[in-house]
Amino acid sequence: MATAAMRRFASCAGRATRFARVQSALPAARLPLACPRSPFQDSVRSYITVQKYTRDDVVSLLDEYHATVMSTNWADYLNLVYSVPFWEAEFEKLTTVVQPYLHEPEVGDKFKQVQEMMDVFYQCEDVRDHLNELAELATRASGFMGTGFAAEEKVENMDEHAKSAAESYDKILEKHPDFKPKIEQTIGHGLAILRQKHKFKFQSMHRYFY
């Protein structure tokens, strides 16, 4: 009985060996894909959108942007904190959409005016922020409620800071006379506030009655 089992096992092993040899002699078969591969599957596709603005649209956007920024109180620090990021994003957009029409005198002049407005705004904002810091330090140096209690150190070179701010005020006024109301609203008022804390002279100091 054991001999018969050994014979059957040897016979099965021989057939398996012959089947393996036949398979190795045959070429490898390629199985068809379940879904045909698209010729665009390996290519890189960029996301591109084209939004067309007409000349009237660009002019309207420039006018609206200019009116929005000019009508805002540049001396209102909290308002600027909320508004400036949106202004910068909109200005970047305007810089792109205005390009096809820059050769036209009307559109080009409007865009130059917007650029000058933003340049003046950033200069006024920088000087006014510095004046606000100087006024805050002067207030702290006077102590609690001006009594001298818990007073902090004074700014030793306050005259130099005030003189530098007054010179910047004069230079910006001379370079951008069309924006005088906004310059007065920011730097002029800032100098007047600082003059309450520290006496110094600047061009329009008597305009504020002290």
Coordinates of N, CA and C in Angstrom, one line a residue:
M1 N 0.8 -1.2 0.0 CA 0.0 0.0 0.0 C 0.9 1.2 0.0
A2 N 1.9 1.2 0.8 CA 2.8 2.3 0.8 C 3.5 2.5 -0.5
T3 N 3.8 1.4 -1.2 CA 4.4 1.4 -2.5 C 3.6 2.1 -3.5
A4 N 2.2 1.8 -3.5 CA 1.3 2.4 -4.4 C 1.2 3.9 -4.2
A5 N 1.2 4.3 -2.9 CA 1.1 5.8 -2.6 C 2.4 6.5 -3.1
M6 N 3.5 5.9 -3.0 CA 4.8 6.5 -3.5 C 4.7 6.6 -5.0
R7 N 4.2 5.6 -5.7 CA 4.1 5.7 -7.1 C 3.2 6.8 -7.6
R8 N 2.0 7.0 -6.9 CA 1.1 8.1 -7.3 C 1.8 9.5 -7.0
F9 N 2.5 9.6 -5.9 CA 3.2 10.8 -5.6 C 4.3 11.2 -6.7
A10 N 5.0 10.1 -7.1 CA 6.1 10.3 -8.1 C 5.5 10.7 -9.4
S11 N 4.3 10.1 -9.8 CA 3.7 10.4 -11.0 C 3.2 11.8 -11.1
C12 N 2.6 12.3 -9.9 CA 2.1 13.7 -9.8 C 3.2 14.7 -9.9
A13 N 4.4 14.4 -9.3 CA 5.5 15.2 -9.3 C 6.1 15.4 -10.7
G14 N 6.1 14.2 -11.4 CA 6.6 14.3 -12.8 C 5.7 15.2 -13.7
R15 N 4.4 15.0 -13.6 CA 3.5 15.9 -14.4 C 3.7 17.3 -14.0
A16 N 3.9 17.7 -12.7 CA 4.0 19.1 -12.3 C 5.3 19.7 -12.9
T17 N 6.4 18.8 -13.0 CA 7.7 19.3 -13.5 C 7.6 19.5 -15.0
R18 N 6.9 18.6 -15.7 CA 6.7 18.8 -17.2 C 5.9 20.1 -17.5
F19 N 4.8 20.3 -16.6 CA 4.0 21.5 -16.8 C 4.7 22.8 -16.6
A20 N 5.7 22.8 -15.6 CA 6.5 24.0 -15.3 C 7.4 24.2 -16.4
R21 N 8.0 23.2 -17.1 CA 8.9 23.4 -18.2 C 8.2 23.9 -19.4
V22 N 7.0 23.5 -19.6 CA 6.2 24.0 -20.7 C 5.9 25.5 -20.5
Q23 N 5.5 25.8 -19.3 CA 5.2 27.2 -19.0 C 6.4 28.1 -19.2
S24 N 7.6 27.7 -18.7 CA 8.8 28.5 -18.9 C 9.1 28.7 -20.3
A25 N 8.8 27.7 -21.2 CA 9.1 27.9 -22.6 C 8.2 28.8 -23.3
L26 N 7.0 29.0 -22.8 CA 6.0 29.9 -23.5 C 6.3 31.4 -23.1
P27 N 6.1 32.3 -24.1 CA 6.3 33.7 -23.8 C 5.3 34.2 -22.7
A28 N 5.7 35.2 -22.0 CA 4.9 35.8 -20.9 C 3.7 36.4 -21.5
A29 N 2.6 36.1 -20.9 CA 1.3 36.7 -21.4 C 1.0 38.0 -20.7
R30 N 0.6 39.0 -21.4 CA 0.2 40.3 -20.9 C -1.3 40.4 -20.7
L31 N -1.6 40.6 -19.5 CA -3.1 40.7 -19.2 C -3.6 42.0 -19.5
P32 N -4.7 42.1 -20.1 CA -5.3 43.4 -20.4 C -5.7 44.2 -19.2
L33 N -5.5 45.5 -19.2 CA -5.9 46.3 -18.1 C -7.4 46.4 -18.0
A34 N -7.9 46.5 -16.8 CA -9.3 46.6 -16.6 C -9.9 47.9 -17.2
C35 N -9.1 49.0 -17.2 CA -9.5 50.3 -17.7 C -8.4 50.8 -18.6
P36 N -8.6 51.2 -19.9 CA -7.6 51.7 -20.7 C -7.0 53.0 -20.2
R37 N -5.7 53.2 -20.3 CA -4.9 54.3 -19.7 C -5.0 55.5 -20.7
S38 N -5.4 56.6 -20.1 CA -5.5 57.8 -20.9 C -4.2 58.3 -21.3
P39 N -4.0 58.9 -22.5 CA -2.7 59.4 -22.9 C -2.3 60.7 -22.1
F40 N -3.3 61.3 -21.5 CA -3.1 62.6 -20.7 C -2.8 62.3 -19.2
Q41 N -2.8 61.0 -18.9 CA -2.8 60.6 -17.4 C -1.4 60.9 -16.9
D42 N -0.3 60.8 -17.7 CA 1.0 61.0 -17.2 C 1.5 62.5 -17.4
S43 N 0.7 63.3 -18.1 CA 1.1 64.7 -18.3 C 0.7 65.5 -17.1
V44 N 1.4 66.7 -17.0 CA 1.1 67.6 -15.9 C 0.2 68.7 -16.4
R45 N -0.9 68.9 -15.7 CA -1.9 70.0 -16.1 C -1.9 71.1 -15.1
S46 N -1.6 72.3 -15.6 CA -1.6 73.5 -14.7 C -3.0 74.0 -14.6
Y47 N -3.3 74.7 -13.5 CA -4.6 75.3 -13.3 C -4.5 76.8 -13.8
I48 N -5.2 77.1 -14.8 CA -5.1 78.5 -15.4 C -6.5 79.0 -15.6
T49 N -6.7 80.2 -15.1 CA -8.0 80.9 -15.3 C -7.7 82.2 -16.0
V50 N -8.6 82.6 -16.8 CA -8.5 83.9 -17.5 C -9.7 84.7 -17.3
Q51 N -9.6 85.8 -16.6 CA -10.7 86.7 -16.3 C -10.4 88.0 -17.0
K52 N -11.3 88.3 -18.0 CA -11.0 89.5 -18.8 C -11.8 90.7 -18.3
Y53 N -11.0 91.8 -18.2 CA -11.6 93.1 -17.7 C -11.6 94.0 -18.9
T54 N -12.7 94.6 -19.2 CA -12.8 95.7 -20.2 C -12.1 97.0 -19.7
R55 N -12.0 97.9 -20.6 CA -11.4 99.2 -20.3 C -12.3 99.9 -19.2
D56 N -13.6 99.9 -19.4 CA -14.5 100.5 -18.5 C -14.4 99.9 -17.1
D57 N -14.3 98.5 -17.1 CA -14.1 97.9 -15.8 C -12.9 98.3 -15.0
V58 N -11.8 98.4 -15.8 CA -10.5 98.8 -15.1 C -10.6 100.2 -14.6
V59 N -11.2 101.1 -15.4 CA -11.3 102.5 -15.0 C -12.2 102.6 -13.7
S60 N -13.3 101.8 -13.7 CA -14.2 101.8 -12.6 C -13.5 101.3 -11.3
L61 N -12.7 100.2 -11.5 CA -11.9 99.7 -10.3 C -10.9 100.7 -9.8
L62 N -10.2 101.4 -10.7 CA -9.3 102.4 -10.2 C -9.9 103.5 -9.5
D63 N -11.1 104.0 -10.0 CA -11.8 105.1 -9.3 C -12.3 104.6 -8.0
E64 N -12.8 103.4 -7.9 CA -13.4 102.9 -6.6 C -12.3 102.7 -5.6
Y65 N -11.1 102.2 -6.0 CA -10.0 102.0 -5.1 C -9.5 103.3 -4.6
H66 N -9.3 104.3 -5.5 CA -8.8 105.6 -5.1 C -9.7 106.3 -4.1
A67 N -11.0 106.2 -4.4 CA -12.0 106.8 -3.5 C -12.0 106.2 -2.1
T68 N -11.9 104.8 -2.1 CA -11.9 104.1 -0.8 C -10.8 104.5 0.1
V69 N -9.6 104.5 -0.5 CA -8.4 104.8 0.3 C -8.3 106.2 0.7
M70 N -8.7 107.1 -0.2 CA -8.6 108.6 0.1 C -9.7 109.0 1.1
S71 N -10.8 108.3 1.2 CA -11.9 108.7 2.1 C -11.7 108.1 3.5
T72 N -10.7 107.2 3.7 CA -10.4 106.6 5.0 C -9.5 107.5 5.8
N73 N -9.8 107.5 7.1 CA -9.0 108.3 8.0 C -7.6 107.6 8.2
W74 N -6.6 108.2 7.6 CA -5.2 107.5 7.7 C -4.7 107.6 9.1
A75 N -5.2 108.4 10.0 CA -4.7 108.5 11.3 C -5.4 107.5 12.3
D76 N -6.4 106.8 11.8 CA -7.2 105.8 12.6 C -6.4 104.5 12.5
Y77 N -5.6 104.3 13.6 CA -4.7 103.1 13.6 C -5.5 101.8 13.5
L78 N -6.6 101.7 14.2 CA -7.4 100.4 14.3 C -8.0 100.1 12.9
N79 N -8.5 101.2 12.3 CA -9.1 101.0 11.0 C -8.1 100.6 9.9
L80 N -6.9 101.1 10.0 CA -5.8 100.7 9.1 C -5.4 99.2 9.3
V81 N -5.4 98.8 10.6 CA -5.1 97.4 10.8 C -6.0 96.5 10.1
Y82 N -7.3 96.8 10.1 CA -8.3 96.0 9.5 C -8.3 96.1 8.0
S83 N -8.0 97.3 7.5 CA -8.3 97.6 6.0 C -7.0 97.4 5.1
V84 N -5.8 97.7 5.7 CA -4.7 97.7 4.8 C -4.4 96.3 4.1
P85 N -4.6 95.2 4.8 CA -4.4 93.9 4.1 C -5.3 93.8 2.9
F86 N -6.5 94.2 2.9 CA -7.4 94.1 1.8 C -7.0 95.1 0.7
W87 N -6.5 96.3 1.1 CA -6.0 97.3 0.2 C -4.9 96.7 -0.6
E88 N -4.0 96.1 0.1 CA -2.8 95.6 -0.6 C -3.1 94.5 -1.6
A89 N -4.1 93.6 -1.2 CA -4.5 92.5 -2.1 C -5.2 93.1 -3.3
E90 N -6.0 94.1 -3.1 CA -6.7 94.7 -4.2 C -5.8 95.5 -5.1
F91 N -4.8 96.1 -4.6 CA -3.8 96.9 -5.4 C -3.0 95.9 -6.2
E92 N -2.6 94.7 -5.7 CA -1.9 93.7 -6.5 C -2.8 93.3 -7.6
K93 N -4.1 93.1 -7.4 CA -5.0 92.7 -8.5 C -5.1 93.8 -9.5
L94 N -5.2 95.1 -9.1 CA -5.2 96.2 -10.0 C -4.0 96.3 -10.9
T95 N -2.8 96.0 -10.3 CA -1.6 96.1 -11.0 C -1.5 95.1 -12.2
T96 N -2.3 94.0 -12.0 CA -2.3 93.0 -13.1 C -3.3 93.3 -14.2
V97 N -4.5 93.7 -13.8 CA -5.6 93.9 -14.7 C -5.4 95.2 -15.5
V98 N -4.6 96.1 -15.0 CA -4.5 97.4 -15.7 C -3.4 97.3 -16.8
Q99 N -2.6 96.3 -16.9 CA -1.5 96.2 -17.8 C -1.9 96.4 -19.3
P100 N -3.0 95.7 -19.8 CA -3.4 95.9 -21.2 C -3.8 97.3 -21.6
Y101 N -4.1 98.2 -20.6 CA -4.5 99.5 -20.9 C -3.6 100.6 -20.4
L102 N -2.4 100.3 -20.0 CA -1.5 101.3 -19.5 C -1.0 102.3 -20.6
H103 N -1.1 101.9 -21.8 CA -0.6 102.7 -22.9 C -1.6 103.9 -23.1
E104 N -2.8 103.7 -22.6 CA -3.8 104.8 -22.8 C -3.6 105.9 -21.8
P105 N -3.6 107.2 -22.2 CA -3.3 108.2 -21.3 C -4.2 108.3 -20.1
E106 N -5.5 108.1 -20.3 CA -6.4 108.2 -19.1 C -6.2 107.2 -18.1
V107 N -6.1 105.9 -18.6 CA -5.9 104.8 -17.6 C -4.5 104.9 -17.0
G108 N -3.5 105.2 -17.8 CA -2.1 105.3 -17.2 C -2.0 106.4 -16.2
D109 N -2.7 107.6 -16.4 CA -2.6 108.7 -15.4 C -3.3 108.3 -14.1
K110 N -4.5 107.6 -14.3 CA -5.2 107.1 -13.1 C -4.4 106.2 -12.3
F111 N -3.7 105.2 -12.9 CA -2.9 104.3 -12.2 C -1.7 104.9 -11.5
K112 N -1.1 105.9 -12.2 CA 0.0 106.6 -11.6 C -0.4 107.4 -10.3
Q113 N -1.6 107.9 -10.4 CA -2.2 108.6 -9.2 C -2.4 107.6 -8.1
V114 N -2.9 106.4 -8.4 CA -3.1 105.4 -7.4 C -1.8 105.0 -6.8
Q115 N -0.8 104.8 -7.6 CA 0.5 104.5 -7.1 C 1.1 105.5 -6.2
E116 N 1.0 106.8 -6.6 CA 1.5 107.9 -5.8 C 0.7 108.0 -4.4
M117 N -0.6 107.7 -4.5 CA -1.4 107.7 -3.3 C -0.9 106.7 -2.3
M118 N -0.6 105.5 -2.8 CA -0.1 104.4 -1.9 C 1.3 104.7 -1.3
D119 N 2.1 105.3 -2.2 CA 3.5 105.7 -1.7 C 3.3 106.7 -0.6
V120 N 2.5 107.7 -0.8 CA 2.3 108.8 0.3 C 1.7 108.1 1.5
F121 N 0.8 107.2 1.3 CA 0.1 106.6 2.5 C 1.1 105.8 3.3
Y122 N 2.0 105.1 2.7 CA 3.0 104.3 3.5 C 4.0 105.2 4.2
Q123 N 4.4 106.3 3.5 CA 5.3 107.3 4.2 C 4.6 107.9 5.4
C124 N 3.4 108.4 5.2 CA 2.6 109.0 6.3 C 2.4 108.0 7.5
E125 N 2.1 106.8 7.1 CA 1.9 105.8 8.2 C 3.1 105.5 9.0
D126 N 4.3 105.4 8.3 CA 5.5 105.2 9.0 C 5.8 106.3 10.0
V127 N 5.7 107.6 9.5 CA 6.1 108.7 10.4 C 5.1 108.8 11.5
R128 N 3.8 108.6 11.2 CA 2.8 108.8 12.3 C 2.9 107.7 13.3
D129 N 3.3 106.5 13.0 CA 3.5 105.4 13.9 C 4.7 105.8 14.9
H130 N 5.7 106.4 14.3 CA 6.9 106.8 15.1 C 6.5 107.9 16.1
L131 N 5.7 108.8 15.6 CA 5.2 109.9 16.5 C 4.3 109.4 17.6
N132 N 3.5 108.4 17.3 CA 2.6 107.8 18.3 C 3.5 107.1 19.4
E133 N 4.5 106.5 19.0 CA 5.4 105.8 19.9 C 6.1 106.8 20.8
L134 N 6.6 107.9 20.2 CA 7.3 108.9 21.0 C 6.3 109.6 22.0
A135 N 5.1 109.8 21.6 CA 4.1 110.4 22.5 C 3.8 109.5 23.6
E136 N 3.7 108.2 23.3 CA 3.4 107.2 24.4 C 4.5 107.1 25.4
L137 N 5.8 107.1 24.9 CA 6.9 107.1 25.8 C 6.9 108.4 26.7
A138 N 6.6 109.5 26.1 CA 6.6 110.8 26.9 C 5.5 110.7 27.9
T139 N 4.4 110.1 27.6 CA 3.3 110.0 28.6 C 3.7 109.1 29.8
R140 N 4.4 108.0 29.5 CA 4.8 107.1 30.5 C 5.9 107.7 31.4
A141 N 6.7 108.6 30.8 CA 7.8 109.2 31.5 C 7.2 110.2 32.5
S142 N 6.0 110.7 32.3 CA 5.4 111.6 33.3 C 4.8 110.9 34.5
G143 N 4.7 109.6 34.5 CA 4.2 108.9 35.6 C 2.7 108.7 35.6
F144 N 2.2 108.2 36.7 CA 0.7 107.9 36.8 C -0.1 109.2 36.8
M145 N -0.9 109.4 35.8 CA -1.8 110.6 35.7 C -0.9 111.9 35.7
G146 N 0.3 111.8 35.3 CA 1.1 113.0 35.2 C 1.7 113.4 36.6
T147 N 1.6 112.6 37.6 CA 2.0 112.9 38.9 C 3.5 112.6 39.2
G148 N 4.1 111.9 38.3 CA 5.5 111.5 38.5 C 5.6 110.1 39.2
F149 N 4.5 109.6 39.7 CA 4.5 108.3 40.4 C 4.7 107.1 39.3
A150 N 5.7 106.2 39.6 CA 6.0 105.1 38.8 C 6.3 105.6 37.4
A151 N 7.1 106.6 37.3 CA 7.4 107.2 36.0 C 8.5 106.3 35.3
E152 N 8.5 106.2 34.0 CA 9.5 105.4 33.3 C 10.6 106.4 32.8
E153 N 11.6 105.9 32.2 CA 12.7 106.7 31.7 C 12.3 107.6 30.6
K154 N 12.8 108.8 30.5 CA 12.5 109.7 29.4 C 13.4 109.4 28.2
V155 N 12.9 109.8 27.0 CA 13.7 109.7 25.8 C 14.7 110.8 25.8
E156 N 15.9 110.5 25.9 CA 16.9 111.5 26.0 C 17.1 112.4 24.7
N157 N 17.0 111.8 23.6 CA 17.2 112.5 22.3 C 15.8 112.8 21.7
M158 N 14.9 113.3 22.5 CA 13.5 113.6 21.9 C 13.6 114.7 20.9
D159 N 14.5 115.7 21.1 CA 14.7 116.8 20.1 C 15.1 116.3 18.7
E160 N 16.0 115.3 18.7 CA 16.4 114.7 17.4 C 15.3 114.0 16.7
H161 N 14.5 113.3 17.5 CA 13.3 112.6 16.9 C 12.3 113.6 16.3
A162 N 12.0 114.6 17.1 CA 11.0 115.6 16.7 C 11.5 116.3 15.5
K163 N 12.8 116.7 15.4 CA 13.3 117.4 14.3 C 13.3 116.5 13.0
S164 N 13.6 115.2 13.2 CA 13.6 114.3 12.0 C 12.2 114.2 11.5
A165 N 11.2 114.0 12.4 CA 9.8 113.9 12.0 C 9.3 115.2 11.3
A166 N 9.7 116.3 11.8 CA 9.3 117.6 11.2 C 10.0 117.7 9.8
E167 N 11.2 117.3 9.6 CA 11.8 117.4 8.3 C 11.2 116.4 7.3
S168 N 10.8 115.2 7.8 CA 10.0 114.3 6.9 C 8.7 114.9 6.5
Y169 N 8.1 115.6 7.4 CA 6.8 116.2 7.1 C 7.0 117.3 6.0
D170 N 8.0 118.1 6.1 CA 8.2 119.1 5.1 C 8.6 118.5 3.7
K171 N 9.4 117.4 3.7 CA 9.8 116.8 2.5 C 8.6 116.2 1.8
I172 N 7.8 115.5 2.5 CA 6.6 114.8 1.9 C 5.6 115.9 1.4
L173 N 5.4 117.0 2.1 CA 4.6 118.0 1.6 C 5.1 118.6 0.3
E174 N 6.4 118.8 0.3 CA 7.0 119.4 -0.9 C 6.9 118.5 -2.1
K175 N 7.1 117.2 -1.9 CA 7.1 116.3 -3.0 C 5.7 115.9 -3.5
H176 N 4.7 115.9 -2.6 CA 3.4 115.5 -2.9 C 2.4 116.5 -2.4
P177 N 2.4 117.7 -3.1 CA 1.4 118.7 -2.6 C 0.0 118.4 -2.8
D178 N -0.3 117.5 -3.8 CA -1.8 117.2 -4.0 C -2.4 116.4 -2.9
F179 N -1.5 115.8 -2.0 CA -2.0 115.0 -0.9 C -1.9 115.7 0.4
K180 N -1.8 117.0 0.4 CA -1.6 117.8 1.6 C -2.7 117.5 2.7
P181 N -4.0 117.4 2.4 CA -5.0 117.1 3.4 C -4.7 115.8 4.2
K182 N -4.2 114.7 3.4 CA -4.0 113.5 4.1 C -2.7 113.5 4.9
I183 N -1.7 114.3 4.4 CA -0.4 114.5 5.1 C -0.7 115.2 6.5
E184 N -1.5 116.3 6.4 CA -1.9 117.0 7.6 C -2.7 116.1 8.6
Q185 N -3.5 115.2 8.0 CA -4.3 114.4 8.9 C -3.5 113.4 9.7
T186 N -2.4 113.0 9.1 CA -1.5 112.0 9.8 C -0.3 112.6 10.5
I187 N 0.6 113.1 9.7 CA 1.9 113.6 10.2 C 1.6 115.0 10.9
G188 N 0.9 115.9 10.3 CA 0.6 117.2 11.0 C 0.0 117.0 12.3
H189 N -1.1 116.2 12.4 CA -1.7 116.0 13.7 C -0.8 115.3 14.7
G190 N 0.0 114.4 14.2 CA 0.9 113.6 15.0 C 2.0 114.5 15.6
L191 N 2.5 115.5 14.8 CA 3.4 116.4 15.4 C 2.8 117.3 16.4
A192 N 1.5 117.7 16.2 CA 0.8 118.6 17.2 C 0.6 117.8 18.5
I193 N 0.3 116.6 18.4 CA 0.1 115.8 19.6 C 1.4 115.6 20.4
L194 N 2.5 115.4 19.6 CA 3.8 115.2 20.3 C 4.2 116.6 20.9
R195 N 3.8 117.7 20.3 CA 4.2 119.0 20.9 C 3.5 119.3 22.2
Q196 N 2.4 118.6 22.5 CA 1.8 118.7 23.8 C 2.7 118.0 24.9
K197 N 3.5 117.1 24.5 CA 4.4 116.3 25.4 C 5.8 116.9 25.5
H198 N 6.2 117.5 24.3 CA 7.6 118.0 24.3 C 7.6 119.2 23.3
K199 N 8.1 120.3 23.8 CA 8.1 121.6 23.0 C 9.2 121.6 21.9
F200 N 8.8 121.8 20.7 CA 9.7 121.9 19.6 C 9.0 122.7 18.5
K201 N 9.7 123.1 17.5 CA 9.1 123.9 16.4 C 9.1 123.1 15.1
F202 N 8.0 123.3 14.4 CA 7.9 122.8 13.0 C 7.1 123.8 12.2
Q203 N 7.0 123.6 10.9 CA 6.5 124.6 10.0 C 5.1 125.1 10.3
S204 N 4.1 124.2 10.5 CA 2.8 124.6 10.7 C 2.3 124.4 12.2
M205 N 3.2 124.7 13.1 CA 2.8 124.4 14.5 C 1.7 125.3 15.0
H206 N 1.6 126.6 14.5 CA 0.6 127.5 14.9 C -0.8 127.2 14.3
R207 N -0.8 126.3 13.3 CA -2.1 126.0 12.7 C -3.0 125.3 13.8
Y208 N -2.4 124.7 14.8 CA -3.1 123.9 15.8 C -3.2 124.7 17.1
F209 N -3.0 126.0 17.0 CA -3.3 127.0 18.1 C -2.4 126.8 19.3
Y210 N -1.2 126.2 19.2 CA -0.3 126.2 20.3 C 1.1 125.8 19.7

